[in-house]
Amino acid sequence: MTDEYISREKTLELLKSLSSRDYRRKKGTIQDAIKMISYAVYTPAADVAPVRHGRWIYHDDGVFTCSECGNAESNDSYYCRLCGAKMDGV
Ligand SMILES: [Zn+2]
């Protein structure tokens, strides 16, 4: 499933770009605009963080350390358990 995030800033920009003449021409658009404004202002920001990318650095003693935070692990998993970096070798 892919989540889509709506930008509060972009929504408000769009609303500002609509002139009052546009509102008068189409009945009901003011109510729509108010709904959109309410949505833009009152919807909490999504708790999203950019994905960190890293790689495991293998050491001769059998330990892997995260290239991003230095966390030491005994195996090379897909993500670093400490900093959450995705280990896709970038
Ligand atoms: Zn890490």
XYZ file of N, CA and C and ligand atoms in Angstrom:
271
model
N 0.847 -1.202 0.000
C 0.000 0.000 0.000
C 0.876 1.243 0.000
N 0.518 2.164 -0.840
C 1.283 3.410 -0.905
C 0.477 4.534 -0.269
N 1.068 5.196 0.692
C 0.411 6.350 1.302
C 0.717 7.588 0.491
N -0.275 8.475 0.417
C -0.036 9.737 -0.255
C -0.218 10.840 0.758
N 0.673 11.813 0.739
C 0.622 12.893 1.698
C 0.258 14.188 1.008
N -0.678 14.894 1.615
C -1.121 16.158 1.051
C -0.316 17.277 1.703
N 0.208 18.162 0.867
C 0.989 19.272 1.384
C 0.063 20.396 1.822
N 0.156 20.772 3.114
C -0.652 21.869 3.645
C -0.340 23.158 2.882
N 0.944 23.390 2.662
C 1.379 24.612 1.979
C 0.823 24.691 0.561
N 0.911 23.566 -0.172
C 0.436 23.543 -1.557
C -1.073 23.732 -1.627
N -1.798 23.159 -0.673
C -3.255 23.299 -0.652
C -3.634 24.762 -0.435
N -2.948 25.402 0.506
C -3.254 26.810 0.776
C -2.885 27.692 -0.414
N -1.795 27.365 -1.089
C -1.390 28.102 -2.294
C -2.464 27.998 -3.372
N -2.975 26.783 -3.541
C -4.026 26.541 -4.538
C -5.260 27.374 -4.212
N -5.626 27.397 -2.934
C -6.813 28.146 -2.521
C -6.634 29.646 -2.763
N -5.425 30.135 -2.479
C -5.150 31.560 -2.684
C -5.223 31.929 -4.163
N -4.867 30.959 -5.028
C -4.844 31.235 -6.467
C -6.255 31.319 -7.058
N -7.240 30.824 -6.334
C -8.624 30.909 -6.814
C -9.179 32.288 -6.445
N -9.650 33.021 -7.440
C -10.167 34.357 -7.162
C -11.610 34.290 -6.681
N -12.083 35.386 -6.091
C -13.459 35.407 -5.601
C -14.445 35.323 -6.769
N -14.019 35.776 -7.962
C -14.873 35.673 -9.140
C -15.141 34.197 -9.470
N -14.105 33.392 -9.331
C -14.280 31.954 -9.563
C -15.325 31.391 -8.604
N -15.295 31.864 -7.374
C -16.245 31.367 -6.376
C -17.677 31.746 -6.754
N -17.839 32.995 -7.216
C -19.199 33.454 -7.548
C -19.764 32.717 -8.761
N -18.887 32.424 -9.714
C -19.328 31.773 -10.929
C -19.904 30.373 -10.668
N -19.281 29.687 -9.767
C -19.728 28.314 -9.501
C -20.358 28.258 -8.116
N -21.619 27.879 -8.086
C -22.300 27.772 -6.791
C -21.722 26.594 -6.024
N -21.603 26.813 -4.743
C -21.151 25.712 -3.895
C -19.653 25.643 -3.714
N -18.941 26.445 -4.508
C -17.495 26.318 -4.390
C -16.955 26.929 -3.103
N -17.672 27.916 -2.548
C -17.206 28.492 -1.288
C -17.243 27.428 -0.193
N -18.338 26.663 -0.170
C -18.423 25.581 0.818
C -17.294 24.568 0.601
N -17.024 24.276 -0.668
C -15.933 23.346 -0.969
C -14.601 23.920 -0.486
N -14.437 25.229 -0.732
C -13.184 25.881 -0.334
C -13.030 25.861 1.181
N -14.140 26.108 1.892
C -14.071 26.095 3.359
C -13.687 24.705 3.856
N -14.253 23.691 3.218
C -13.899 22.311 3.591
C -12.414 22.066 3.371
N -11.919 22.558 2.209
C -10.505 22.355 1.896
C -9.610 23.090 2.878
N -10.028 24.330 3.238
C -9.227 25.103 4.190
C -9.201 24.387 5.538
N -10.381 23.928 5.978
C -10.451 23.217 7.253
C -9.540 22.006 7.228
N -9.594 21.314 6.105
C -8.752 20.123 5.974
C -7.278 20.498 6.070
N -6.914 21.560 5.315
C -5.501 21.954 5.261
C -5.003 22.436 6.617
N -5.874 23.147 7.332
C -5.432 23.753 8.595
C -5.488 22.756 9.739
N -6.520 21.923 9.762
C -6.731 21.097 10.955
C -6.223 19.670 10.860
N -5.901 19.211 9.652
C -5.360 17.856 9.556
C -3.943 17.842 10.108
N -3.691 16.970 11.058
C -2.333 16.925 11.592
C -1.333 16.511 10.524
N -0.151 17.034 10.628
C 0.895 16.666 9.672
C 1.192 15.182 9.808
N 1.390 14.524 8.683
C 1.744 13.104 8.707
C 3.124 12.944 9.326
N 3.251 11.895 10.086
C 4.519 11.653 10.768
C 5.443 10.896 9.827
N 6.017 11.632 8.897
C 6.886 10.995 7.913
C 8.319 11.479 8.091
N 9.220 10.581 7.890
C 10.638 10.922 7.967
C 11.309 10.401 6.716
N 12.279 11.134 6.203
C 12.984 10.631 5.025
C 13.709 9.325 5.350
N 13.763 8.450 4.364
C 14.424 7.163 4.574
C 15.931 7.373 4.550
N 16.594 6.844 5.567
C 18.053 6.872 5.569
C 18.540 5.622 4.858
N 19.622 5.769 4.144
C 20.215 4.623 3.462
C 21.599 4.379 4.037
N 21.917 3.130 4.160
C 23.239 2.801 4.689
C 23.685 1.441 4.207
N 24.754 0.993 4.773
C 25.241 -0.357 4.443
C 25.951 -0.915 5.666
N 26.008 -2.214 5.716
C 26.722 -2.868 6.805
C 28.204 -2.934 6.457
N 29.005 -2.585 7.412
C 30.453 -2.709 7.236
C 30.873 -3.959 8.009
N 31.403 -4.929 7.275
C 31.783 -6.197 7.894
C 33.173 -6.091 8.507
N 33.293 -6.614 9.716
C 34.582 -6.617 10.403
C 35.061 -8.057 10.586
N 36.361 -8.231 10.646
C 36.954 -9.568 10.711
C 36.486 -10.387 11.913
N 36.068 -9.724 12.977
C 35.613 -10.470 14.151
C 34.147 -10.915 14.038
N 33.559 -10.771 12.845
C 32.196 -11.246 12.627
C 31.122 -10.237 12.957
N 31.520 -9.044 13.268
C 30.556 -7.997 13.627
C 30.294 -7.107 12.411
N 29.043 -6.709 12.257
C 28.672 -5.736 11.228
C 28.383 -4.410 11.927
N 28.879 -3.327 11.367
C 28.516 -2.023 11.932
C 27.801 -1.198 10.865
N 26.836 -0.419 11.336
C 26.034 0.432 10.456
C 26.884 1.606 9.979
N 26.839 1.865 8.660
C 27.630 2.973 8.107
C 27.088 4.328 8.554
N 25.837 4.361 9.029
C 25.212 5.638 9.381
C 25.374 6.004 10.851
N 25.302 5.007 11.728
C 25.357 5.346 13.157
C 26.399 4.555 13.924
N 27.004 3.559 13.270
C 28.044 2.795 13.944
C 27.522 1.670 14.820
N 26.207 1.470 14.835
C 25.612 0.385 15.618
C 26.207 -0.955 15.204
N 26.592 -1.775 16.175
C 27.185 -3.076 15.889
C 26.138 -4.174 16.021
N 26.102 -5.052 15.013
C 25.156 -6.175 15.023
C 25.917 -7.447 14.655
N 25.340 -8.594 15.033
C 25.999 -9.859 14.713
C 25.552 -10.399 13.356
N 24.502 -9.799 12.766
C 24.110 -10.209 11.415
C 23.693 -8.982 10.606
N 23.621 -9.193 9.286
C 23.314 -8.067 8.411
C 21.834 -8.085 8.016
N 21.014 -7.393 8.755
C 19.574 -7.339 8.477
C 19.281 -6.234 7.457
N 18.005 -6.154 7.064
C 17.626 -5.170 6.044
C 17.640 -3.739 6.564
N 17.450 -3.604 7.872
C 17.425 -2.261 8.464
C 18.312 -2.239 9.700
N 18.855 -1.083 9.991
C 19.597 -0.918 11.239
C 18.576 -0.764 12.362
N 18.710 -1.557 13.403
C 17.743 -1.503 14.497
C 17.877 -0.228 15.323
N 19.040 0.418 15.254
C 19.248 1.607 16.081
C 18.786 2.891 15.376
N 19.225 3.101 14.138
C 18.889 4.368 13.465
C 17.851 4.187 12.370
N 17.504 2.944 12.026
C 16.458 2.702 11.029
C 16.918 2.808 9.592
N 18.222 2.948 9.376
C 18.718 3.061 7.992
C 18.378 1.790 7.213
N 17.965 1.993 5.961
C 17.669 0.875 5.072
C 18.986 0.447 4.437
N 19.300 -0.811 4.596
C 20.601 -1.302 4.146
C 20.533 -1.796 2.712
N 20.476 -0.833 1.793
C 20.417 -1.215 0.385
C 21.727 -0.912 -0.330
N 22.764 -0.762 0.444
C 24.091 -0.651 -0.128
C 24.442 0.672 -0.761
N 23.600 1.678 -0.557
C 23.856 2.995 -1.148
C 24.911 3.720 -0.310
Zn 22.354 2.660 12.131
